[in-house]
Coordinates of C-alpha atoms and ligand atoms in Angstrom, one line a residue:
X1 CA -137.4 59.1 19.2
X2 CA -135.8 61.3 16.7
X3 CA -132.4 59.6 16.3
X4 CA -131.3 56.0 15.5
X5 CA -129.7 55.3 18.6
X6 CA -132.5 56.6 20.8
X7 CA -135.1 54.6 18.8
X8 CA -133.1 51.5 18.9
X9 CA -132.7 51.9 22.7
X10 CA -136.5 52.1 23.1
X11 CA -136.6 48.7 21.5
X12 CA -133.7 47.4 23.8
X13 CA -131.2 47.5 20.9
X14 CA -128.2 49.6 20.0
X15 CA -127.7 51.3 16.7
X16 CA -124.0 51.7 15.9
X17 CA -121.5 52.6 13.1
X18 CA -118.0 51.9 12.1
X19 CA -115.8 54.9 13.0
X20 CA -112.4 55.8 11.6
X21 CA -110.1 57.6 14.0
X22 CA -108.7 60.0 11.5
X23 CA -112.2 61.4 10.9
X24 CA -112.9 62.4 14.5
X25 CA -111.4 65.7 13.7
X26 CA -114.1 66.6 11.0
X27 CA -116.8 68.4 12.9
X28 CA -119.8 67.4 10.7
X29 CA -118.7 63.8 11.1
X30 CA -118.5 64.0 14.8
X31 CA -121.8 65.8 15.1
X32 CA -123.6 63.1 13.1
X33 CA -121.9 60.3 15.0
X34 CA -122.6 61.8 18.4
X35 CA -126.2 62.6 17.5
X36 CA -127.4 59.5 15.9
X37 CA -125.3 56.4 17.1
X38 CA -125.0 54.8 20.5
X39 CA -122.3 52.1 19.6
X40 CA -119.2 52.3 17.6
X41 CA -116.8 49.8 15.8
X42 CA -113.3 50.9 14.9
X43 CA -113.1 50.3 11.2
X44 CA -109.6 49.4 11.0
X45 CA -107.9 50.4 14.2
X46 CA -108.3 47.2 16.2
X47 CA -107.2 44.9 13.5
X48 CA -103.8 43.0 14.1
X49 CA -101.7 45.1 11.7
X50 CA -102.9 48.2 13.5
X51 CA -102.4 47.0 17.0
X52 CA -99.4 44.6 16.8
X53 CA -97.4 45.6 13.6
X54 CA -94.4 43.7 15.1
X55 CA -94.3 40.8 17.5
X56 CA -95.3 41.9 21.1
X57 CA -95.0 45.7 20.3
X58 CA -98.4 47.2 20.6
X59 CA -99.7 50.5 19.3
X60 CA -103.1 51.4 20.8
X61 CA -103.1 55.2 20.0
X62 CA -105.7 55.1 17.2
X63 CA -108.0 52.6 18.9
X64 CA -107.7 54.4 22.1
X65 CA -108.9 57.5 20.4
X66 CA -112.0 55.9 19.3
X67 CA -112.6 54.2 22.7
X68 CA -112.3 57.4 24.6
X69 CA -114.5 59.3 22.3
X70 CA -117.0 56.5 22.8
X71 CA -116.8 56.6 26.4
X72 CA -117.2 60.4 26.6
X73 CA -120.4 60.0 24.6
X74 CA -121.8 56.9 26.6
X75 CA -121.5 54.8 23.4
X76 CA -120.9 51.1 23.5
X77 CA -117.9 49.7 21.6
X78 CA -117.6 46.6 19.5
X79 CA -114.1 45.2 19.2
X80 CA -113.2 44.2 15.8
X81 CA -111.2 41.9 15.4
X82 CA -108.7 39.6 17.1
X83 CA -108.1 36.7 14.8
X84 CA -108.6 37.3 11.0
X85 CA -106.6 36.2 8.0
X86 CA -106.7 39.7 6.4
X87 CA -105.0 42.9 7.7
X88 CA -102.7 40.5 9.3
X89 CA -98.9 41.6 9.5
X90 CA -96.6 39.3 7.6
X91 CA -94.6 38.4 10.5
X92 CA -97.5 36.3 11.9
X93 CA -97.6 34.2 8.6
X94 CA -93.9 33.4 9.0
X95 CA -94.4 31.7 12.4
X96 CA -94.3 27.9 13.0
X97 CA -97.2 26.3 14.8
X98 CA -95.8 26.6 18.2
X99 CA -95.0 30.2 17.9
X100 CA -98.2 31.1 16.0
X101 CA -100.3 29.6 18.8
X102 CA -98.5 31.6 21.4
X103 CA -98.6 34.8 19.3
X104 CA -102.4 34.3 18.8
X105 CA -103.1 33.8 22.5
X106 CA -100.7 36.6 23.4
X107 CA -102.4 39.1 20.9
X108 CA -105.9 38.1 22.5
X109 CA -104.6 38.5 26.0
X110 CA -102.9 41.8 25.5
X111 CA -105.5 43.5 23.4
X112 CA -108.4 42.3 25.5
X113 CA -106.5 43.1 28.7
X114 CA -105.8 46.7 27.4
X115 CA -109.6 47.2 26.9
X116 CA -111.0 45.0 29.6
X117 CA -114.2 46.1 30.8
X118 CA -114.7 48.7 27.9
X119 CA -115.8 46.4 25.1
X120 CA -119.4 45.3 24.7
X121 CA -118.7 42.6 22.2
X122 CA -115.6 41.3 20.6
X123 CA -115.4 39.8 17.2
X124 CA -112.9 37.0 18.4
X125 CA -112.6 35.3 15.1
X126 CA -113.6 36.8 11.7
X127 CA -114.2 35.2 8.3
X128 CA -112.8 31.7 9.0
X129 CA -115.0 30.0 6.5
X130 CA -114.8 29.7 2.8
X131 CA -117.5 31.0 0.3
X132 CA -119.4 28.5 -1.9
X133 CA -120.9 25.1 -1.3
X134 CA -117.9 23.3 0.5
X135 CA -118.8 24.6 4.0
X136 CA -115.0 24.3 4.5
X137 CA -112.6 26.5 6.5
X138 CA -110.8 29.1 4.7
X139 CA -107.1 28.7 4.3
X140 CA -105.1 31.0 6.6
X141 CA -102.0 30.9 8.7
X142 CA -104.2 30.0 11.8
X143 CA -106.1 27.3 9.8
X144 CA -103.2 25.9 8.0
X145 CA -100.9 25.6 11.0
X146 CA -103.1 25.1 13.9
X147 CA -106.1 23.3 12.3
X148 CA -109.7 23.5 13.0
X149 CA -109.1 23.9 16.8
X150 CA -107.8 27.4 16.4
X151 CA -111.3 28.9 16.7
X152 CA -112.2 27.1 19.8
X153 CA -108.7 28.0 21.3
X154 CA -109.2 31.6 20.5
X155 CA -112.6 31.7 22.2
X156 CA -111.3 29.9 25.2
X157 CA -108.4 32.3 25.6
X158 CA -110.7 35.4 24.9
X159 CA -113.1 34.3 27.7
X160 CA -110.3 34.3 30.3
X161 CA -109.0 37.7 29.1
X162 CA -112.1 39.7 29.6
X163 CA -114.9 37.6 31.3
X164 CA -117.5 40.4 30.7
X165 CA -117.1 40.9 27.0
X166 CA -119.6 39.1 24.7
X167 CA -117.6 36.8 22.4
X168 CA -118.7 36.8 18.9
X169 CA -118.0 34.9 15.7
X170 CA -118.4 37.3 12.6
X171 CA -118.6 36.6 9.0
X172 CA -120.1 37.5 5.6
X173 CA -122.3 35.8 3.1
X174 CA -123.8 34.0 6.1
X175 CA -126.8 36.3 6.2
X176 CA -129.1 33.8 4.6
X177 CA -129.5 29.9 4.9
X178 CA -126.7 28.6 2.6
X179 CA -123.9 26.2 2.9
X180 CA -121.5 28.7 4.5
X181 CA -124.1 29.7 7.1
X182 CA -124.8 26.2 7.7
X183 CA -121.2 25.4 8.4
X184 CA -121.1 28.3 11.0
X185 CA -124.3 27.1 12.4
X186 CA -122.8 23.6 12.9
X187 CA -119.8 25.1 14.5
X188 CA -121.8 27.2 17.0
X189 CA -124.1 24.3 17.9
X190 CA -121.0 22.1 18.6
X191 CA -119.6 25.0 20.7
X192 CA -122.8 25.2 22.8
X193 CA -123.0 21.5 23.2
X194 CA -119.4 21.2 24.3
X195 CA -119.3 24.4 26.6
X196 CA -116.9 26.2 24.3
X197 CA -117.5 29.9 25.2
X198 CA -119.3 31.8 22.6
X199 CA -122.1 34.4 23.2
X200 CA -123.0 35.8 19.9
X201 CA -122.8 35.6 16.0
X202 CA -122.1 38.7 13.8
X203 CA -123.7 38.8 10.3
X204 CA -121.7 41.4 8.4
X205 CA -124.5 42.1 5.9
X206 CA -122.7 43.8 3.1
X207 CA -125.5 43.8 0.4
X208 CA -125.6 44.7 -3.2
X209 CA -127.3 43.5 -6.3
X210 CA -125.1 40.2 -6.5
X211 CA -125.7 39.8 -2.8
X212 CA -129.1 41.1 -1.9
X213 CA -130.9 40.9 1.5
X214 CA -131.8 37.3 1.5
X215 CA -135.4 36.3 1.7
X216 CA -134.7 34.1 4.6
X217 CA -132.6 36.6 6.7
X218 CA -134.9 36.6 9.7
X219 CA -135.3 32.9 9.6
X220 CA -131.5 32.5 9.6
X221 CA -131.0 35.0 12.4
X222 CA -133.7 33.2 14.4
X223 CA -132.1 29.6 14.0
X224 CA -128.8 31.0 15.3
X225 CA -130.7 32.7 18.2
X226 CA -132.3 29.3 18.9
X227 CA -128.8 27.9 19.6
X228 CA -128.7 30.2 22.7
X229 CA -126.5 33.0 21.3
X230 CA -127.2 36.6 20.6
X231 CA -127.0 37.8 17.0
X232 CA -125.8 41.1 15.8
X233 CA -125.8 42.9 12.4
X234 CA -122.3 44.0 12.4
X235 CA -121.4 45.7 9.2
X236 CA -124.6 46.7 7.3
X237 CA -124.2 48.4 4.1
X238 CA -126.5 48.2 1.0
X239 CA -125.7 49.4 -2.5
X240 CA -128.3 51.5 -4.2
X241 CA -130.3 54.7 -3.6
X242 CA -133.8 56.1 -3.2
X243 CA -136.7 53.9 -2.5
X244 CA -135.2 50.6 -3.2
X245 CA -132.3 51.2 -1.0
X246 CA -134.7 52.4 1.8
X247 CA -137.0 49.2 1.3
X248 CA -133.9 47.0 1.8
X249 CA -132.7 48.9 4.8
X250 CA -136.3 48.5 6.3
X251 CA -136.2 44.7 5.7
X252 CA -133.0 44.4 7.7
X253 CA -134.3 46.4 10.6
X254 CA -137.4 44.5 10.5
X255 CA -135.8 41.2 10.6
X256 CA -133.6 42.1 13.5
X257 CA -136.6 43.4 15.6
X258 CA -138.4 40.3 14.9
X259 CA -135.8 38.2 16.6
X260 CA -135.6 38.9 20.3
X261 CA -132.0 38.0 20.6
X262 CA -130.9 40.3 17.8
X263 CA -129.3 42.8 20.1
X264 CA -128.1 45.5 17.7
X265 CA -127.3 46.9 14.2
X266 CA -124.1 48.5 13.1
X267 CA -123.8 50.3 9.8
X268 CA -120.3 50.2 8.1
X269 CA -119.6 53.9 8.1
X270 CA -121.4 57.2 8.8
X271 CA -121.3 58.9 5.4
X272 CA -121.2 57.5 1.8
X273 CA -118.2 59.7 1.1
X274 CA -116.1 57.6 3.4
X275 CA -117.5 54.1 2.6
X276 CA -115.0 51.3 1.9
X277 CA -117.2 50.7 -1.1
X278 CA -115.6 53.7 -3.0
X279 CA -117.9 53.5 -5.9
X280 CA -121.3 53.3 -4.2
X281 CA -123.6 55.0 -1.9
X282 CA -124.5 52.3 0.5
X283 CA -125.0 54.2 3.7
X284 CA -127.6 56.2 5.7
X285 CA -126.1 59.8 5.2
X286 CA -124.9 61.2 1.9
X287 CA -121.6 62.9 1.5
X288 CA -122.9 66.1 2.9
X289 CA -124.4 64.4 6.1
X290 CA -127.8 64.7 4.7
X291 CA -130.3 62.0 5.8
X292 CA -131.1 59.7 2.9
X293 CA -134.5 57.9 2.3
X294 CA -132.7 54.9 3.9
X295 CA -132.2 56.8 7.0
X296 CA -135.9 57.8 7.2
X297 CA -136.9 54.2 6.6
X298 CA -134.7 52.8 9.4
X299 CA -135.8 55.5 11.8
X300 CA -139.5 54.7 11.0
X301 CA -138.9 51.0 11.3
X302 CA -137.1 51.1 14.7
Ligands
XIL401 C1 -112.7 47.0 5.5 C2 -112.5 48.5 5.9 O1 -113.9 49.1 5.8 C3 -111.7 49.0 5.0 O2 -111.3 50.5 5.4 C4 -110.4 48.3 4.9 O3 -109.5 48.8 3.9 C5 -110.7 46.8 4.6 O4 -111.5 46.4 5.6 N1 -115.1 42.7 6.5 C6 -114.7 43.1 7.7 C7 -114.2 44.6 7.8 O5 -114.8 42.3 8.7 O6 -113.2 44.6 8.7 C8 -113.8 45.1 6.5 O7 -113.4 46.4 6.7 C9 -115.0 44.9 5.5 C10 -115.2 43.5 5.3

């Protein structure tokens, strides 16, 4: 196959990208997106601040533009993200526990209901664990007011809201075996043992020289898969350039392909010029939509 999406499909996987609604009017952006990718994740448009800026008042216009574009191109959509401490409107943080619980469940019900049947996988909860060696939960309005049970509650609500969507927990710095990924692993194992609905774990995979592709990446993906969940690489970008960057991308693709339950890879943007990492060149296409060595390495590995 001659494109990322088609090559991944031959391996029973998808190859996706984060998409920004306001770039869908740029012809080169859309041409590259439509040619190469068969899954999209809205980069910001499905976050709480975008969808529900004030309580129970929902704004779907930008997210809808991405979903309808994806549907017109037969692309899958990853929903990102329902419950996250960041890009959270300030009104949420001002609620007491009872109001926060009902606001969280209402947000999940409304948003998943709006997109019912159109989302392949939802990042139900994003980034709920701290970095470092503690393995503890991160402080957030949800954690601080509702306690550890908020994640389980969010997943149970999500299952009922769209029974056909895969429900994922998504995080960063969990790509290798470390205290943070151990904490997520223990949570997923507990959920599976107790029948809490969870289908997948997303590994963001934002890599740079401080946080390189871990040597035990494949092993880590595999241990999660062995718990009975799918694994997905959800926000891949790798700082660098040339051969070194290409080698790192190849390692990521090879790790996913070696794990039968690794169902797809999403890169966190189409082109370096719109990367959230403003100072870097972490993606597969340069600012002129030329294929980089990293692109060639990914396509060859798929
Ligand atoms: C980033 C977006 O790419 C930026 O445009 C935005 O300003 C901040 O969020 N982890 C996530 C993503 O789960 O939602 C983040 O996306 C990157 C880190």
